[in-house]
Tab-separated table of C-alpha atoms in Angstrom:
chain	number	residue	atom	x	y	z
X	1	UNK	CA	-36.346	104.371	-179.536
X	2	UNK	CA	-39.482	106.044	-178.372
X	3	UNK	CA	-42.674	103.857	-180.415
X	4	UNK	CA	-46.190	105.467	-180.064
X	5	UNK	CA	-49.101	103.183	-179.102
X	6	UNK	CA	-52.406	103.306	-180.515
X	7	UNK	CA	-53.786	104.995	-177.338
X	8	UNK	CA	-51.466	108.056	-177.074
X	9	UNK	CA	-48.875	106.987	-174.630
X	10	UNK	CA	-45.201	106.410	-175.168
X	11	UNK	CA	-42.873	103.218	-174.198
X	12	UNK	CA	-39.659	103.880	-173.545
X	13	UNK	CA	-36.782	101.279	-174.394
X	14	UNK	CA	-33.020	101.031	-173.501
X	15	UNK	CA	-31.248	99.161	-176.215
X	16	UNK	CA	-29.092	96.366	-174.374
X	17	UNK	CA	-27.542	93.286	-176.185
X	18	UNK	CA	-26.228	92.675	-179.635
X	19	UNK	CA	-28.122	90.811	-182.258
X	20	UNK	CA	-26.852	88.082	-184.434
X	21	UNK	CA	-27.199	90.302	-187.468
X	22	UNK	CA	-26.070	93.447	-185.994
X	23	UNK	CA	-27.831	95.880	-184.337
X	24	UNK	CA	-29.562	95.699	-180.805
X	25	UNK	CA	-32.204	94.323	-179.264
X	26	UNK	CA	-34.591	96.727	-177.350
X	27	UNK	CA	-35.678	95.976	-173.924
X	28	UNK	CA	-37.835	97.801	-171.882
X	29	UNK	CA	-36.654	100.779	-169.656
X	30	UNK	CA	-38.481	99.296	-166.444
X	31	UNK	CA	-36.063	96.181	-167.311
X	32	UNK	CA	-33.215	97.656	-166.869
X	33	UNK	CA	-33.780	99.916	-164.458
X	34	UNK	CA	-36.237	98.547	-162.221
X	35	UNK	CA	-38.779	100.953	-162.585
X	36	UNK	CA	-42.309	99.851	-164.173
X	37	UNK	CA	-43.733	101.493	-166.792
X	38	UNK	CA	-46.301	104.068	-166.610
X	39	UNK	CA	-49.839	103.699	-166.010
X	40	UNK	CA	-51.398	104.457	-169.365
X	41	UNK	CA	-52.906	108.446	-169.735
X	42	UNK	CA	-56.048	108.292	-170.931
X	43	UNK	CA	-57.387	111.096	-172.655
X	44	UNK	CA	-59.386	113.757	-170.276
X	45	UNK	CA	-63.117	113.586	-170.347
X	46	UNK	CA	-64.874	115.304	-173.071
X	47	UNK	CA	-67.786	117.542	-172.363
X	48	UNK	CA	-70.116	115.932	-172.883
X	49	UNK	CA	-69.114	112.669	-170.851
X	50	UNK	CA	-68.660	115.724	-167.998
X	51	UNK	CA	-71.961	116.672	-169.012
X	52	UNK	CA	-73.905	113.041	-169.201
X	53	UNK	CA	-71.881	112.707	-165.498
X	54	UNK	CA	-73.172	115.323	-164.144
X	55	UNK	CA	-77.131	114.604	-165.353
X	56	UNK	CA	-77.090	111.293	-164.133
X	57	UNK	CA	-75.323	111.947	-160.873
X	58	UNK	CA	-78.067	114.532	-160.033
X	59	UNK	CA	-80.271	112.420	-161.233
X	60	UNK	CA	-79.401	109.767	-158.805
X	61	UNK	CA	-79.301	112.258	-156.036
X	62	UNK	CA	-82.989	113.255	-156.464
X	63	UNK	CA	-84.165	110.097	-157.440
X	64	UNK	CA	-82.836	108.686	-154.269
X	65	UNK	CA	-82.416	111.674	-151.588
X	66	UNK	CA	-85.968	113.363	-152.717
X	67	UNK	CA	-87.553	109.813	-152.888
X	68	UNK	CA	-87.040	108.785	-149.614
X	69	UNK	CA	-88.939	111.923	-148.443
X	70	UNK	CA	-91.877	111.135	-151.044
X	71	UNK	CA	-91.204	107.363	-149.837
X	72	UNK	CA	-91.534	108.425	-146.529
X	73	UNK	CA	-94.889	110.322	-146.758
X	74	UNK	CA	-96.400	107.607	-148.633
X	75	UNK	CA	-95.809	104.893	-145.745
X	76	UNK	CA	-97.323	107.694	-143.255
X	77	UNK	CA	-99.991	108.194	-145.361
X	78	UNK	CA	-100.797	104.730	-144.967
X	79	UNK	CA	-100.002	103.933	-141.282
X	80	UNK	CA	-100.725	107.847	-139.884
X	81	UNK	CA	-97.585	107.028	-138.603
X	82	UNK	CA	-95.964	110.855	-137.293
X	83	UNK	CA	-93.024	112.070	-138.617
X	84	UNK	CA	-90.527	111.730	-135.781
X	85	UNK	CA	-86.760	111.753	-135.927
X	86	UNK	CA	-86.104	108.175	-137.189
X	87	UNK	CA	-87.593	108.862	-140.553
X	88	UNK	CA	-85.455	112.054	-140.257
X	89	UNK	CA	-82.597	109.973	-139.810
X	90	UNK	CA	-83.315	107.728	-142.486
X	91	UNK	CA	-84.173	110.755	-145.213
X	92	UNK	CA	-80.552	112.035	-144.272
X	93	UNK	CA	-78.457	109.202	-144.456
X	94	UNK	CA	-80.342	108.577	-148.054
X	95	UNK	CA	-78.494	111.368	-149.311
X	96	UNK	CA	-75.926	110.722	-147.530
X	97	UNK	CA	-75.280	106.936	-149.221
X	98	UNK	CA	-76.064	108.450	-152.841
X	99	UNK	CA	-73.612	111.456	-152.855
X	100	UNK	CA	-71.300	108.849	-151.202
X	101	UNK	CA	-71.954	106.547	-154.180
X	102	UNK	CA	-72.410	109.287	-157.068
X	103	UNK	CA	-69.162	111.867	-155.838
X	104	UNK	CA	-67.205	108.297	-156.000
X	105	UNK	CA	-68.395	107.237	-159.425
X	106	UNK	CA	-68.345	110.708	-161.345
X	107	UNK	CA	-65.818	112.583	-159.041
X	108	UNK	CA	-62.845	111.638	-161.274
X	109	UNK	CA	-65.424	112.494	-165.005
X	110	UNK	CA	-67.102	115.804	-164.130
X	111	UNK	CA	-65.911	116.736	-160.993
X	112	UNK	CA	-69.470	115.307	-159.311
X	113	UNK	CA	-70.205	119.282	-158.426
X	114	UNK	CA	-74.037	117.375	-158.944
X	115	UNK	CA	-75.567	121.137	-157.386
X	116	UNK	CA	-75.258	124.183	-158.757
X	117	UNK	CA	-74.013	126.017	-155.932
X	118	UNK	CA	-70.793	124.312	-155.873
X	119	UNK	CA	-70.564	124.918	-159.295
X	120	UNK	CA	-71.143	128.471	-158.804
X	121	UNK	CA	-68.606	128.546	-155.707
X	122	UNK	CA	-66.014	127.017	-157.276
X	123	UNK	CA	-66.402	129.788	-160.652
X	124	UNK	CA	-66.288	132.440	-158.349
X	125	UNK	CA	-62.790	131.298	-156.297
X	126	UNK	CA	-61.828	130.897	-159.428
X	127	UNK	CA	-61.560	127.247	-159.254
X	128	UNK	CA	-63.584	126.518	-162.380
X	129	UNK	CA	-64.416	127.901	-165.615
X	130	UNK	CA	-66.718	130.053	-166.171
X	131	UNK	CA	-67.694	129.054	-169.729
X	132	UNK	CA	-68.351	125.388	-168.214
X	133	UNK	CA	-71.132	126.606	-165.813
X	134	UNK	CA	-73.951	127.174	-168.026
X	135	UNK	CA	-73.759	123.542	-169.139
X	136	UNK	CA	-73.135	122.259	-165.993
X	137	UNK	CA	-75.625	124.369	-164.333
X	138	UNK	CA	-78.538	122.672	-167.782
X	139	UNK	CA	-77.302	119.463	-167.262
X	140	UNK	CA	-77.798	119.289	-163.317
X	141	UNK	CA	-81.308	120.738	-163.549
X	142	UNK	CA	-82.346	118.029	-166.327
X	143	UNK	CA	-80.877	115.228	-164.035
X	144	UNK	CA	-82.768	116.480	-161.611
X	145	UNK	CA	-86.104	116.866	-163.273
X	146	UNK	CA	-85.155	113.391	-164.207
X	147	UNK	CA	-85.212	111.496	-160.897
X	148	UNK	CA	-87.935	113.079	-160.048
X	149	UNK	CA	-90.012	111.816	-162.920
X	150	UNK	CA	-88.387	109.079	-161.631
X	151	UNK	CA	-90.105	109.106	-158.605
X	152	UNK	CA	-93.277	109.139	-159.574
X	153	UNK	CA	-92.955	106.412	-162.157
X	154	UNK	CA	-91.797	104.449	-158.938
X	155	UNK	CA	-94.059	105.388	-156.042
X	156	UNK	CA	-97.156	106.049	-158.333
X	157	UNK	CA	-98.534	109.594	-159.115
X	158	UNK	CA	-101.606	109.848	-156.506
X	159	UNK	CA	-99.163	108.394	-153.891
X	160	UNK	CA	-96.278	111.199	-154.958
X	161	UNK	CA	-98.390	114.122	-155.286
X	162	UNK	CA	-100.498	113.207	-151.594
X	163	UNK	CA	-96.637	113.092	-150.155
X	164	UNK	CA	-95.414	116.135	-151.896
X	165	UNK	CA	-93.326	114.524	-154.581
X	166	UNK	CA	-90.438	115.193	-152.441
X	167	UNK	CA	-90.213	119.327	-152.629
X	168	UNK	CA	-89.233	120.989	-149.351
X	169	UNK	CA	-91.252	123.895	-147.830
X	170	UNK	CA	-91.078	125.710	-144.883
X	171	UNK	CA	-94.183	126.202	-142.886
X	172	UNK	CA	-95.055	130.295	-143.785
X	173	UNK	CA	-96.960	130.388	-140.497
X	174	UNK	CA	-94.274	130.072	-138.434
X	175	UNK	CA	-91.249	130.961	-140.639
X	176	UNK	CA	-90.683	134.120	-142.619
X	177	UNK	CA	-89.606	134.286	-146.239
X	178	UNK	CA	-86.232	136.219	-144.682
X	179	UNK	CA	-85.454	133.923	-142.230
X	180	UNK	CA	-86.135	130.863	-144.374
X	181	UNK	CA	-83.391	132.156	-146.896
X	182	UNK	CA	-81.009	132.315	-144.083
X	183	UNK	CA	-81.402	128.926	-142.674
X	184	UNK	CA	-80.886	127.475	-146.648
X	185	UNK	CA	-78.030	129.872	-146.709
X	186	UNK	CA	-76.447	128.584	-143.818
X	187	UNK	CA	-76.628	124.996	-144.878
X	188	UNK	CA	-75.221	125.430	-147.885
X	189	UNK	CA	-71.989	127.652	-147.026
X	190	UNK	CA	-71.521	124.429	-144.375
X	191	UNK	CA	-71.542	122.265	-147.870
X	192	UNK	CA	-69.760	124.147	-149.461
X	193	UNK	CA	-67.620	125.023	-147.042
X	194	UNK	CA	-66.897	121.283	-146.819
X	195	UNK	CA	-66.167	120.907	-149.843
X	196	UNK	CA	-64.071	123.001	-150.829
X	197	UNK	CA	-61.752	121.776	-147.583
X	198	UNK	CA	-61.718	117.994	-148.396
X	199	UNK	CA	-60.981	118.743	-152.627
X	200	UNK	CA	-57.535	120.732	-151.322
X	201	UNK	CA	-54.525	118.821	-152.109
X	202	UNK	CA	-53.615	119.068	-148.444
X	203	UNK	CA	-56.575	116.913	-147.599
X	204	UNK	CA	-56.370	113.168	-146.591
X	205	UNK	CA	-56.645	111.760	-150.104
X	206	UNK	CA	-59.466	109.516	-151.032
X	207	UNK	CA	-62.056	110.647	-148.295
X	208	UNK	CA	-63.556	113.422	-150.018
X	209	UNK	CA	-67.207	111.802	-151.045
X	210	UNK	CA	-67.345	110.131	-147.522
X	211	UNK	CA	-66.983	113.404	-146.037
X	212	UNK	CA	-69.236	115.581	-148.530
X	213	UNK	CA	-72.070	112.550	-147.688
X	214	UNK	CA	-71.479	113.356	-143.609
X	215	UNK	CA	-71.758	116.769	-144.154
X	216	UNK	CA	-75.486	116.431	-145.879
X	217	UNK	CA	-76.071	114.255	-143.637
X	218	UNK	CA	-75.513	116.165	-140.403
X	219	UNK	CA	-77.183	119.281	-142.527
X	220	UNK	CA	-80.446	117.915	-142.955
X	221	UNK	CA	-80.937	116.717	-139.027
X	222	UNK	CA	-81.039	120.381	-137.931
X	223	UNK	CA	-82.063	121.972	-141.400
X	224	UNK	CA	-84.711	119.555	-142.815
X	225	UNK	CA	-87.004	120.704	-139.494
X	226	UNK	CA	-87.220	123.904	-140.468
X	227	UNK	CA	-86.714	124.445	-144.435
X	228	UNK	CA	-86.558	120.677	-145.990
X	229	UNK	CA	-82.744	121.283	-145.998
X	230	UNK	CA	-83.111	121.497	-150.011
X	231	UNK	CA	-79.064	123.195	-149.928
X	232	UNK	CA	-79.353	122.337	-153.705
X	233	UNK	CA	-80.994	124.778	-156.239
X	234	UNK	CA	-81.338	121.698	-159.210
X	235	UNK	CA	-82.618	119.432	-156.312
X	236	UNK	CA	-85.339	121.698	-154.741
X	237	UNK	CA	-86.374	122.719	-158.764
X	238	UNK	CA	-86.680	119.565	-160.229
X	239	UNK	CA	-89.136	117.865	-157.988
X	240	UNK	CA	-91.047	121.329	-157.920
X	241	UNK	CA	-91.220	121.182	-161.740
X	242	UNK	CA	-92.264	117.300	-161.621
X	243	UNK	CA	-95.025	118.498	-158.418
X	244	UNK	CA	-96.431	120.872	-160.554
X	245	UNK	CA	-96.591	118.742	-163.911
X	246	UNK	CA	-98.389	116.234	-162.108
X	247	UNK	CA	-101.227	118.396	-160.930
X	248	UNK	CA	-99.346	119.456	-157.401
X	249	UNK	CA	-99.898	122.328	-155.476
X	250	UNK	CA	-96.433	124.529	-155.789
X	251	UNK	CA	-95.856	127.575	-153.759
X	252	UNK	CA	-94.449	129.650	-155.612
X	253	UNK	CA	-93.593	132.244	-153.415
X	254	UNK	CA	-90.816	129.939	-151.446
X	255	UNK	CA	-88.619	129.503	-154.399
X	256	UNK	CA	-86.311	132.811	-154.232
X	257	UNK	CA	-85.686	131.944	-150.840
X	258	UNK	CA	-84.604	128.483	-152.166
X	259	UNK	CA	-82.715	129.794	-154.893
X	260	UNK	CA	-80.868	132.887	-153.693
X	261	UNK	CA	-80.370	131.285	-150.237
X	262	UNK	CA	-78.818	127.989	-151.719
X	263	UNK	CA	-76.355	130.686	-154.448
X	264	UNK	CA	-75.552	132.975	-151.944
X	265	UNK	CA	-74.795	130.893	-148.971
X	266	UNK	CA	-72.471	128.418	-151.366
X	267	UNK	CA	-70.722	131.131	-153.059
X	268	UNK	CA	-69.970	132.586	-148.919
X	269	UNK	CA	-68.855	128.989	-147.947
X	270	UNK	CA	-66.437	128.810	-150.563
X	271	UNK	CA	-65.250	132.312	-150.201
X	272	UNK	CA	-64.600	131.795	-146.290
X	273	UNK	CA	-62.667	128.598	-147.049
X	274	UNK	CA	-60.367	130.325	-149.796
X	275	UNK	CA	-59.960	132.938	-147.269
X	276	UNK	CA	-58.642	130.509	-144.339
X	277	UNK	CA	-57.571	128.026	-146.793
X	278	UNK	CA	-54.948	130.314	-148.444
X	279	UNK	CA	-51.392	128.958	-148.184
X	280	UNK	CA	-48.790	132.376	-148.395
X	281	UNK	CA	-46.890	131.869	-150.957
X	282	UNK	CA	-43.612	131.929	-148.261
X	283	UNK	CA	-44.635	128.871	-147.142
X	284	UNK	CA	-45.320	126.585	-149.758
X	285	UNK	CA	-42.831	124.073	-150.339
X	286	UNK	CA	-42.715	121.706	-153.219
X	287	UNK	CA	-40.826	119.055	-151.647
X	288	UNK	CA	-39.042	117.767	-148.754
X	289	UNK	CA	-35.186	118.119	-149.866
X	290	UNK	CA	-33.903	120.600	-148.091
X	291	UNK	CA	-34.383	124.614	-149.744
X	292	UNK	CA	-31.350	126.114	-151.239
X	293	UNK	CA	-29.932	128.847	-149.010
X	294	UNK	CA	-30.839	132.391	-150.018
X	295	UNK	CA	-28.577	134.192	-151.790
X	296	UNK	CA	-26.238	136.301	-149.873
X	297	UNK	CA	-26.727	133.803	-146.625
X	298	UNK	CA	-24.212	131.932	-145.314
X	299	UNK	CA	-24.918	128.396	-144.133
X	300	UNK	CA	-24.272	127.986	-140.340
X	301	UNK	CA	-22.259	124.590	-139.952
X	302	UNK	CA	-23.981	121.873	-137.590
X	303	UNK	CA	-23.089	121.953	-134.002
X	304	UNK	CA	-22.361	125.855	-133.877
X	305	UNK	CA	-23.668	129.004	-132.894
């Protein structure tokens, strides 16, 4: 007797003692044999639930990462206070908390990808679909051009724009457009990289968003010196978008190496991972009974030679 409930799942029942009237009384299987029944399936997310995840948790990530840079120019604009490490610090572990927070609430939704170069990296190991990336990819960049309309309806435009609104630039007088794309690059294939370790199934389970968070985290102290550490093409274009709709000065110029450095240098970190990742087929085992002997080899008994 298998009955179907109204969400989709199936009870199972073990028919036990007689009735009065004849026939048997069911009882369920966990009763009798001691096992409890099985969590409920839900259905998987639809796409657009992944979709509304993935806006929102970029969203979040700009609202809160990028704000606490525009945050952070505001108060100096108001105490000429210099920019020194401890604002640094504080700019970092920003992102740090909301990817923490976001990867945690969307992770098990979307995926919380929440930057298009992971979304990219994981296409091109073959790790996600294809078709799914063009959504993905429009739904992270209106998240992000979101939060940071966000920003400004928070910190005030005047205050925003005087700060930046949040957009990271390098300094072209001391940094070339070449070398600027390599040091976004770089940041981003450590991401990435990251990633794509902590989401194996070999990982220590349930540390994944606390590890992505670290990883931004310890990015930006040696990246956000010299680039802004943007390592997120829908985070560096949606506060560039909201800069120049509010009357901002944008240059223009910076964005490929934004852009290509952040694609390139996610799709390489999740490429080198793959490619030191790989587990040979030889030695994959999908359990820990012992493996049946191969054919045509005899079994040595214990305690021989």
């Amino acid at each position: 007797m298998v009955p179907e409930t109204l969400f989709g799942d199936v009870e199972h029942f073990s028919t036990s003692r007689r009735l009065a009237g004849g026939g048997e009384k069911p009882r369920p299987l966990w009763f009798v044999t001691g096992v409890p029944r099985a969590t409920r399936m839900a259905a998987p997310p639809t796409t657009a639930q992944k979709l509304a995840a993935e806006f929102l948790g970029t969203g979040f990530l700009v609202f809160i990462g990028a704000g606490s840079a525009a945050a952070t120019g505001v108060i100096a604009a108001g105490t000429k206070a210099p920019f020194s490490m401890a604002e640094l610090g504080v700019i970092s572990f920003a992102f740090m908390l909301v990817i923490v927070g976001a990867v945690y609430a969307i992770g098990h939704i979307s995926g919380g990808h929440i930057n298009p170069a992971v979304t990219l990296s994981l296409a091109v190991s073959g790790k996600f679909s294809w078709r799914e990336v063009p959504g993905y990819w429009a739904a992270q960049l209106a998240g992000a051009v979101a939060g940071a309309a966000a920003i400004y309806l928070t910190l005030g435009r005047l205050a925003t724009i005087a700060a930046g609104g949040g957009v990271t630039a390098y300094n072209p007088a001391t940094m070339g457009f070449g070398r600027a794309l390599v040091i976004e690059a770089l940041g981003t294939f450590m991401l990435v990289f990251v990633i794509f370790g902590v989401i194996d199934h070999r990982a220590v389970p349930g540390w994944a968003p606390m590890a992505i968070g670290a990883i931004v985290f310890a990015v930006i102290i040696v990246v956000g010196p010299a680039t802004g550490a943007a390592i997120n093409p829908a985070r560096y274009l949606g506060a560039v978008f909201m800069l120049k709709a509010f009357g901002g000065t944008v240059l223009w110029s910076q964005v490929p190496a934004y852009l290509i450095g952040d694609l390139a240098g996610g799709v390489l970190g999740g490429l080198a991972w793959a490619g030191i990742g790989r587990v040979r087929a030889d030695a994959s085992f999908t359990s820990l009974a012992p493996a049946e002997p191969v054919p045509g080899t005899e079994r040595v008994p214990e305690g021989t030679s």
